[in-house]
Coordinates of C-alpha atoms in Angstrom, one line a residue:
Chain X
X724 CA 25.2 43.1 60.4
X725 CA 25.8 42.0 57.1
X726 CA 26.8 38.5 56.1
X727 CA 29.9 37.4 54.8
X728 CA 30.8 35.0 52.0
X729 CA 33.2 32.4 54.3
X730 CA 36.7 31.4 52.9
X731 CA 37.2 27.9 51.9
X732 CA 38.3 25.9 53.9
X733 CA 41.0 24.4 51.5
X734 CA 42.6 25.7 48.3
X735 CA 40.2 26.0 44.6
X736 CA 42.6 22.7 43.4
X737 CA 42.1 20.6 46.5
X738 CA 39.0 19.0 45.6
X739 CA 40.9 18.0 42.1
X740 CA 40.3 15.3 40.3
X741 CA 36.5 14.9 41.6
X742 CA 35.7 19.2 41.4
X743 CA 38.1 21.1 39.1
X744 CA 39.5 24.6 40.4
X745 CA 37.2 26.5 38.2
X746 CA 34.3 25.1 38.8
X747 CA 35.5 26.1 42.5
X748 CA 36.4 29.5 41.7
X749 CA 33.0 30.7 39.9
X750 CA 31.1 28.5 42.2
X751 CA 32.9 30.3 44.9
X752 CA 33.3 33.3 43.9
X753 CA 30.8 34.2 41.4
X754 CA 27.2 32.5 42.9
X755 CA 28.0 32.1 46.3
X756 CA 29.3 35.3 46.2
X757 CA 26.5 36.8 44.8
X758 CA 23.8 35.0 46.8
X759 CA 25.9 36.8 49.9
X760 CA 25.5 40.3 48.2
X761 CA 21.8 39.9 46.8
X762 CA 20.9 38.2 50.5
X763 CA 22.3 41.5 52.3
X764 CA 20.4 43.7 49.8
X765 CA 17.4 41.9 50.5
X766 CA 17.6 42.0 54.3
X767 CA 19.0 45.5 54.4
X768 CA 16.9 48.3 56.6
X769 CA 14.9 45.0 58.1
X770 CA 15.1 43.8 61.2
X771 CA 15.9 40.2 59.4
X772 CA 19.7 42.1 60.1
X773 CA 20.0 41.1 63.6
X774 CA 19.0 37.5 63.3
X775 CA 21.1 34.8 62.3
X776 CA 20.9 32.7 58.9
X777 CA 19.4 29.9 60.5
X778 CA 16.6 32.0 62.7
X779 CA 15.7 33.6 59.4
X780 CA 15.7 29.9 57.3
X781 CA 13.1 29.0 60.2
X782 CA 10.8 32.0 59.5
X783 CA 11.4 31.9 55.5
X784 CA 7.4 32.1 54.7
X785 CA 7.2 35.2 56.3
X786 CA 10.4 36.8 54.0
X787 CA 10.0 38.0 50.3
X788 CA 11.1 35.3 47.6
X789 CA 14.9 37.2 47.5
X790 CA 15.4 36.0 50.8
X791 CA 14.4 32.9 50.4
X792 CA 16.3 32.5 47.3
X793 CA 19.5 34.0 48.0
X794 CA 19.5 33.1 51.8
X795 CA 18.8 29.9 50.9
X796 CA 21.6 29.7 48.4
X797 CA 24.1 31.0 51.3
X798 CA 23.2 28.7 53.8
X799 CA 23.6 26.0 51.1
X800 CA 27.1 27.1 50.2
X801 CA 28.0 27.5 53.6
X802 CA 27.2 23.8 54.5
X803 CA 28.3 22.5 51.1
X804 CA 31.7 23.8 51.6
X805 CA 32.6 22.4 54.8
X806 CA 31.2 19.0 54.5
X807 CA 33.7 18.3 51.2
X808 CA 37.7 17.9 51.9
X809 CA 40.6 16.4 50.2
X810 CA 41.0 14.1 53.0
X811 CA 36.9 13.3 52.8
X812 CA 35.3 9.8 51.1
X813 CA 35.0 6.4 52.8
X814 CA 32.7 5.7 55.5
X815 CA 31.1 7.7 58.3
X816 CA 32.1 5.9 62.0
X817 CA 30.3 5.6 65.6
X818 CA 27.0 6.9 66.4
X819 CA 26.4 8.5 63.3
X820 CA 27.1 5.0 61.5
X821 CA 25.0 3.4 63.7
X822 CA 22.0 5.9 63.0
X823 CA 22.6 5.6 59.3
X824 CA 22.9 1.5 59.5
X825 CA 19.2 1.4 61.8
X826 CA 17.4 3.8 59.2
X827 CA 18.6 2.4 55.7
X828 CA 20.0 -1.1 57.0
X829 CA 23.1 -0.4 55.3
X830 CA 25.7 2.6 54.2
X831 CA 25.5 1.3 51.0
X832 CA 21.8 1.4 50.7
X833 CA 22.2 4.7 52.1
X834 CA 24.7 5.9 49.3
X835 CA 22.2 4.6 46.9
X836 CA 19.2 6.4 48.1
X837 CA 21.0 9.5 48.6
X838 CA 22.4 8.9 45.0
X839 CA 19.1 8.2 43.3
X840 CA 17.5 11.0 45.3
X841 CA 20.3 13.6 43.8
X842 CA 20.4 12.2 40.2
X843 CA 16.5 12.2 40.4
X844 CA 16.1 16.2 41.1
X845 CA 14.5 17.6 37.9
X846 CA 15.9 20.9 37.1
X847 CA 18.3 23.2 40.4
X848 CA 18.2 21.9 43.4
X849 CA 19.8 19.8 46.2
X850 CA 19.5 16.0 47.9
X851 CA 19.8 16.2 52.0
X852 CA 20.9 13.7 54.8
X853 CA 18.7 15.4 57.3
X854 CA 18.1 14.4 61.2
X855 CA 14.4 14.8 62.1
X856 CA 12.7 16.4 65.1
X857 CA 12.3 12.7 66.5
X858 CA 16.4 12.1 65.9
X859 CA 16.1 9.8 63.0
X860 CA 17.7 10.3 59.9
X861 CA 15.9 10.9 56.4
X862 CA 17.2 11.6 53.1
X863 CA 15.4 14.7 50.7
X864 CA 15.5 16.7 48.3
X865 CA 14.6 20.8 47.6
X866 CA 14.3 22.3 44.2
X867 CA 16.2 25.2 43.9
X868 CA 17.7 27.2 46.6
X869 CA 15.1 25.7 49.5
X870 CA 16.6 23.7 52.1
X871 CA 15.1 21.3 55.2
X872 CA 15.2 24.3 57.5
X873 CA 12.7 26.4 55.3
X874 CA 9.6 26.3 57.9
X875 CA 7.5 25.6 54.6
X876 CA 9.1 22.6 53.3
X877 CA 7.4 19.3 53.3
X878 CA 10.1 17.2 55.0
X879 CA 11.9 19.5 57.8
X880 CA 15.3 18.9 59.6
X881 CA 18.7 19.7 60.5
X882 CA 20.7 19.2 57.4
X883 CA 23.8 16.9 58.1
X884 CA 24.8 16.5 54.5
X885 CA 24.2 18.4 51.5
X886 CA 24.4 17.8 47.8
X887 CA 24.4 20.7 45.0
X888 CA 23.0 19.6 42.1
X889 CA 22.6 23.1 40.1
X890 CA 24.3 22.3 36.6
X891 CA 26.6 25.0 37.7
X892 CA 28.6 22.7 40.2
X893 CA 29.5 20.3 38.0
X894 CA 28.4 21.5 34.1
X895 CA 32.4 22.2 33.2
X896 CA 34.1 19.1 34.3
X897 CA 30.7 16.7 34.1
X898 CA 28.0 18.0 31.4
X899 CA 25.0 16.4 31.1
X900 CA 27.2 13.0 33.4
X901 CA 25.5 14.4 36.9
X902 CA 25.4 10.6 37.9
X903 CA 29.4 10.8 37.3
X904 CA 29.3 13.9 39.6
X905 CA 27.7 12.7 42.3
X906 CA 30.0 9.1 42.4
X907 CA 32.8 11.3 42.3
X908 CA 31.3 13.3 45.4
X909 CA 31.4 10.4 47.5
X910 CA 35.6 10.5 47.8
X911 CA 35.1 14.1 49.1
X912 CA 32.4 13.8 51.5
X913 CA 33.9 14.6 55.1
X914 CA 32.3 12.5 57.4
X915 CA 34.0 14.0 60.7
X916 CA 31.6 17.4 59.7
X917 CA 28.7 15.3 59.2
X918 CA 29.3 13.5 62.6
X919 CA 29.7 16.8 64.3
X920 CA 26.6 18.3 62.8
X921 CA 25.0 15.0 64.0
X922 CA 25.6 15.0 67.6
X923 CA 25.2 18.7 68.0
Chain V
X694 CA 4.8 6.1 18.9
X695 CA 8.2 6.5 19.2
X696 CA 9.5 10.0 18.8
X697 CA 12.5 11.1 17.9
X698 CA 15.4 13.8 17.9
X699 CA 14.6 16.5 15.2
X700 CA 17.8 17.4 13.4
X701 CA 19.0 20.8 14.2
X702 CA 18.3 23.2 10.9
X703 CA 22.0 24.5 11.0
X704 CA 25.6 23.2 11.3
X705 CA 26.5 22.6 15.2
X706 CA 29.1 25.0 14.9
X707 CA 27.2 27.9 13.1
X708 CA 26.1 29.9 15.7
X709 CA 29.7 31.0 17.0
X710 CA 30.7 32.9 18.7
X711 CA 27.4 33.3 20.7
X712 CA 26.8 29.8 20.6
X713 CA 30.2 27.2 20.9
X714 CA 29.3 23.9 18.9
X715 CA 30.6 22.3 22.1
X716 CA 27.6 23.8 23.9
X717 CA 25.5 22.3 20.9
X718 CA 26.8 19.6 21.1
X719 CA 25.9 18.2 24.6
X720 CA 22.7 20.2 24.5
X721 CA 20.9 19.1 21.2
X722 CA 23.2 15.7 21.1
X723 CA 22.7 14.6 25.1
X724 CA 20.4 16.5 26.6
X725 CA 17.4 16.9 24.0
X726 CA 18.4 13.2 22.8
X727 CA 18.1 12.3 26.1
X728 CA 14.6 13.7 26.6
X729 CA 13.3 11.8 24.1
X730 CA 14.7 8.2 25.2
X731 CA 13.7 8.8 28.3
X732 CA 9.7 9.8 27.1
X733 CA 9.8 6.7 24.3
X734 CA 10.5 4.4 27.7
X735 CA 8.0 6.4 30.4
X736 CA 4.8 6.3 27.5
X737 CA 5.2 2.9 26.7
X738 CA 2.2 1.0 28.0
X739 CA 0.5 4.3 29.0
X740 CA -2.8 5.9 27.7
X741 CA -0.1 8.5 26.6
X742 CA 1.8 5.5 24.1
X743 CA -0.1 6.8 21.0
X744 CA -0.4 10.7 22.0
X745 CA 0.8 13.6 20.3
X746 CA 3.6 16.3 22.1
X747 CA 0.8 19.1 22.8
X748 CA -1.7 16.3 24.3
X749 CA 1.3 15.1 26.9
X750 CA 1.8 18.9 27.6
X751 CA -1.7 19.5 28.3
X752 CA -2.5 16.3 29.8
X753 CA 0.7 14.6 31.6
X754 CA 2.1 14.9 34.8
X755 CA 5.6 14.0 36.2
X756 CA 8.1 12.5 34.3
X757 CA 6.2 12.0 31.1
X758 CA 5.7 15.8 31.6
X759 CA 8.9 16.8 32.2
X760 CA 10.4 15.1 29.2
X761 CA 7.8 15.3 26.8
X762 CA 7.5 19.2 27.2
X763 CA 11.3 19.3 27.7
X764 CA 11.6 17.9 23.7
X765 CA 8.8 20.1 22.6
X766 CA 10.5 23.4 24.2
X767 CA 13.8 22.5 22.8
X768 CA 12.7 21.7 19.5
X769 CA 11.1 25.0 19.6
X770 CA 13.8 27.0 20.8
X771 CA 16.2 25.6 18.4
X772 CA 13.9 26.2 15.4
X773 CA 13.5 29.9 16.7
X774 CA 17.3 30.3 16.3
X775 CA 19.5 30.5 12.9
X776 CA 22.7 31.9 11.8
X777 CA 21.3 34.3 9.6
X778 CA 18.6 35.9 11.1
X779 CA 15.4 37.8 9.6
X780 CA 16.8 40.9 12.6
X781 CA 13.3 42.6 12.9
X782 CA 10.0 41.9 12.7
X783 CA 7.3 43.2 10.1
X784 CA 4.0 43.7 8.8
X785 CA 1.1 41.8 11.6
X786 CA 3.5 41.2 14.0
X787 CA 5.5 44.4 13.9
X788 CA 2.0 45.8 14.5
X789 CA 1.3 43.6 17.3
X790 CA 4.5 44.4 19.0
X791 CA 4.3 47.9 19.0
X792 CA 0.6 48.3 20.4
X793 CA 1.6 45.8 23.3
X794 CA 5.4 47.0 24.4
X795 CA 5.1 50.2 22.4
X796 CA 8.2 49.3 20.7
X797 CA 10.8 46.2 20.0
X798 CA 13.5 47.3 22.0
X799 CA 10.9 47.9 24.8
X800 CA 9.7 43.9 24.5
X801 CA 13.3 42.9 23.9
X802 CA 13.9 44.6 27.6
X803 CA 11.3 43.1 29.2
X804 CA 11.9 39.5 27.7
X805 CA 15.5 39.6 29.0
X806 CA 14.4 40.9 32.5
X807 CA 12.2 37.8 32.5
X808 CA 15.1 35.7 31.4
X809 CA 17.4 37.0 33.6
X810 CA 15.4 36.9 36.9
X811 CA 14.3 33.5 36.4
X812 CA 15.3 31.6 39.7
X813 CA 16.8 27.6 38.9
X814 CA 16.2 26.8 35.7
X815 CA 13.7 27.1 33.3
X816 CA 12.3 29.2 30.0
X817 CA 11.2 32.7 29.1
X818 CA 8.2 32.9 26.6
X819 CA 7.4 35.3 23.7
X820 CA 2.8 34.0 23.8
X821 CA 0.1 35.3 22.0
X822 CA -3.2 34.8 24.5
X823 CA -6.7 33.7 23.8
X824 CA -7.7 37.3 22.7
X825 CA -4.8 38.0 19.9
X826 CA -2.2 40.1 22.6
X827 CA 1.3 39.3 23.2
X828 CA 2.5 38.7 26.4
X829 CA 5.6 37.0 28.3
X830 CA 5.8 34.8 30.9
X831 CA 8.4 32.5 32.8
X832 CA 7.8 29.0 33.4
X833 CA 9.8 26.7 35.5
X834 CA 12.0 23.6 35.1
X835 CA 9.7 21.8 32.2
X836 CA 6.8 24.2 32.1
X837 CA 5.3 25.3 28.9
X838 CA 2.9 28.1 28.2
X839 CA 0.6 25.7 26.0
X840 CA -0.7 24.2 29.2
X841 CA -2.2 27.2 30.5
X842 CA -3.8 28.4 26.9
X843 CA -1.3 30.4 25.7
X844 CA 0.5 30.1 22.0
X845 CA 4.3 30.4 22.2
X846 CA 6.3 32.5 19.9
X847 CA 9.7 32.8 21.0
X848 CA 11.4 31.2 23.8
X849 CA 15.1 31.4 25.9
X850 CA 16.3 28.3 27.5
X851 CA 17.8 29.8 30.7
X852 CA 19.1 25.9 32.1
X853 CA 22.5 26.4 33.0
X854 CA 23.1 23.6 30.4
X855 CA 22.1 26.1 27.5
X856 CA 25.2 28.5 28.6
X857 CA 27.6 27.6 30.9
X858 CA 30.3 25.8 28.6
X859 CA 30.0 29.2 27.1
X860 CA 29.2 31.7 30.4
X861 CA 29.8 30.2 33.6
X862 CA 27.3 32.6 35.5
X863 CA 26.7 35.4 33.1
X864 CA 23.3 34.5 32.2
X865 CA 22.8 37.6 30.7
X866 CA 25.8 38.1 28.6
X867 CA 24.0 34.8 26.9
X868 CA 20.7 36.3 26.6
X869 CA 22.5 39.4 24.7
X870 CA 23.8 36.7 22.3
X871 CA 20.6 35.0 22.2
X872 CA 19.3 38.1 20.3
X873 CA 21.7 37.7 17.6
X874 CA 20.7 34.5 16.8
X875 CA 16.4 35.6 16.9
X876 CA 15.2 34.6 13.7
X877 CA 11.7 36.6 13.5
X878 CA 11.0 35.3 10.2
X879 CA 10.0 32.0 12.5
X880 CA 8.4 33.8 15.0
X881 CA 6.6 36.1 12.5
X882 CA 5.6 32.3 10.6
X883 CA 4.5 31.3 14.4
X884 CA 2.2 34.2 15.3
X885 CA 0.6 34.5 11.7
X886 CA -0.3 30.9 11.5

């Protein structure tokens, strides 16, 4: 079964000022899109078809570097999408709070790791809020289209929270400003997503 | 040693329309300029404080890496472009050219396939090896043939930041432009010297 590039969950302007509509549109559209069609190429005939994305992120040594690459860019997209909302930003409540507030003392030392860990990526890639096998929280960072799930990566997890910081998700509105970028990320991050990934 | 930011050797805006001065702009006035503040503050107070761009190629690792090499390949790729291009090669190069791609058209394919399929961001190289051949060859993020032996000719920035003001994600629309701007009088200067 092939995959299928999800809708948004909210309109190309509702992320406006923070992401501007065409940054959403291409980034949509055009590289999610096409991650979704080069995935199914890769994956087509194999019996990588019947699993789902996550069974084949846990297996990703054993899958040529197209499925890495472009399952790892859907999987991204998929997450990335759904833990921004217009009605996202301020601060995370409950158990989830509590995890953040034992690991990094603080949310804002948290913010600031998770900041510094984005801005920091040299070249494509993403920063992570991951939960570890053991429960407790960790904040990463994958070049490229890698993620936490990749059985190969050096720090594993379940991602909670995921920041794209390819030029192409914020090169239109931002340039070379990716710090801007990612403090403007922080009024869209939906925290009720993150919770729910959290507890699941 | 301080470095500094070479001067582009054209007007910002000379290279439209495959080219916008906008793009040039951020990405000679921000993003090279910004490579070389950042390596001026990483080498100070390092045994890489008094060394040249090639030795911090060969030599560094991390961040005095990435930014030293990140000036040199911009510097490199800039100087490889102009608005008035020599459009072919001749004489040793020409030669060269046709005994290892057969033809230029046939290296000109081959270096945009290497352009194109290069995953995140990062260069493709035009190198003459040890032995006198060309070749090309990708290299990731920072990474520059020079470390592993190799003589650079020509190279394509393929960041995002190079084309997107300009592409969004038609990367290879931009490398099709690229071409026009290919001055092989440099490269021809590059692989003779």
């Amino acid at each position: 079964m092939a995959f299928k590039l999800p809708d948004l969950p909210y309109d190309y302007d509702a992320l406006e000022p923070y992401i501007d509509i065409r940054t959403m549109e291409i980034h949509h559209t055009k590289h999610h899109g096409a991650y979704t069609s080069k995935l199914n190429d890769a994956i087509q005939g194999t019996p990588a078809e019947s699993l789902s994305i996550e069974e084949i992120m846990a297996s990703m040594s054993e899958y040529p570097v197209a499925v890495r690459n472009n399952g790892g860019g859907y999987f991204n997209h998929n997450l990335f999408w759904t833990i921004l909302s217009p009605d996202g930003g301020g601060v995370p409540e409950g158990e989830l709070l509590d995890a953040i507030n034992r690991k990094f003392g603080s949310f804002g030392n948290f913010k600031s790791e998770f900041s510094q860990a984005a801005a920091n990526r040299f070249g494509s890639g993403w920063a992570w809020l991951i939960r570890k096998e053991d429960g407790s929280l960790a904040v990463t960072s994958t070049p490229n289209q890698d993620n936490p799930l990749m059985d190969f990566v050096e720090v594993k997890g379940i991602p909670l929270l995921g920041l794209d910081v390819w030029e192409h998700a914020y090169y239109l509105k931002y340039q070379n400003r990716r710090p801007d970028y990612i403090e403007a990320f922080w009024n869209l991050v939906n925290w009720d997503e993150v919770a729910r990934r959290f507890s699941k | 040693m301080a470095f500094s930011l070479p001067e582009l050797p054209y007007a910002l805006d000379s290279l439209e329309p495959h080219i916008s001065r906008r793009t040039l702009e951020f990405h000679h006035g921000k993003h090279h300029q910004a490579y070389v503040n950042n390596l001026n503050k990483l080498i100070e107070g390092t045994p890489f404080a008094q060394a040249d761009l090639e030795k911090i190629i060969r030599e560094a690792e991390g961040g005095i890496f990435n930014n030293g090499a990140q000036v040199w390949n911009h510097t490199f790729y800039f100087t490889g472009l102009n608005p008035k291009p020599k459009e072919k090669p001749e004489g040793e190069l020409k030669r060269a050219i046709e005994g290892a791609f057969g033809s230029l058209d046939a290296l000109m394919e081959e270096f945009s396939k290497a352009s194109a399929t290069l995953f995140g961001s990062g260069w493709a190289w035009l190198v003459k090896t040890k032995d006198g051949n060309l070749d090309i060859v990708q290299e990731p993020n920072a990474g520059n043939p020079l470390r592993r032996g190799l003589q650079p000719l020509l190279t394509c920035d393929v960041w995002e930041h190079a084309y997107y003001l300009d592409y969004q994600n038609r990367r290879p629309d931009y490398i099709e432009s690229f071409w026009k701007m290919v001055d092989w009088s440099v490269v021809e200067k590059r692989f003779n010297g």
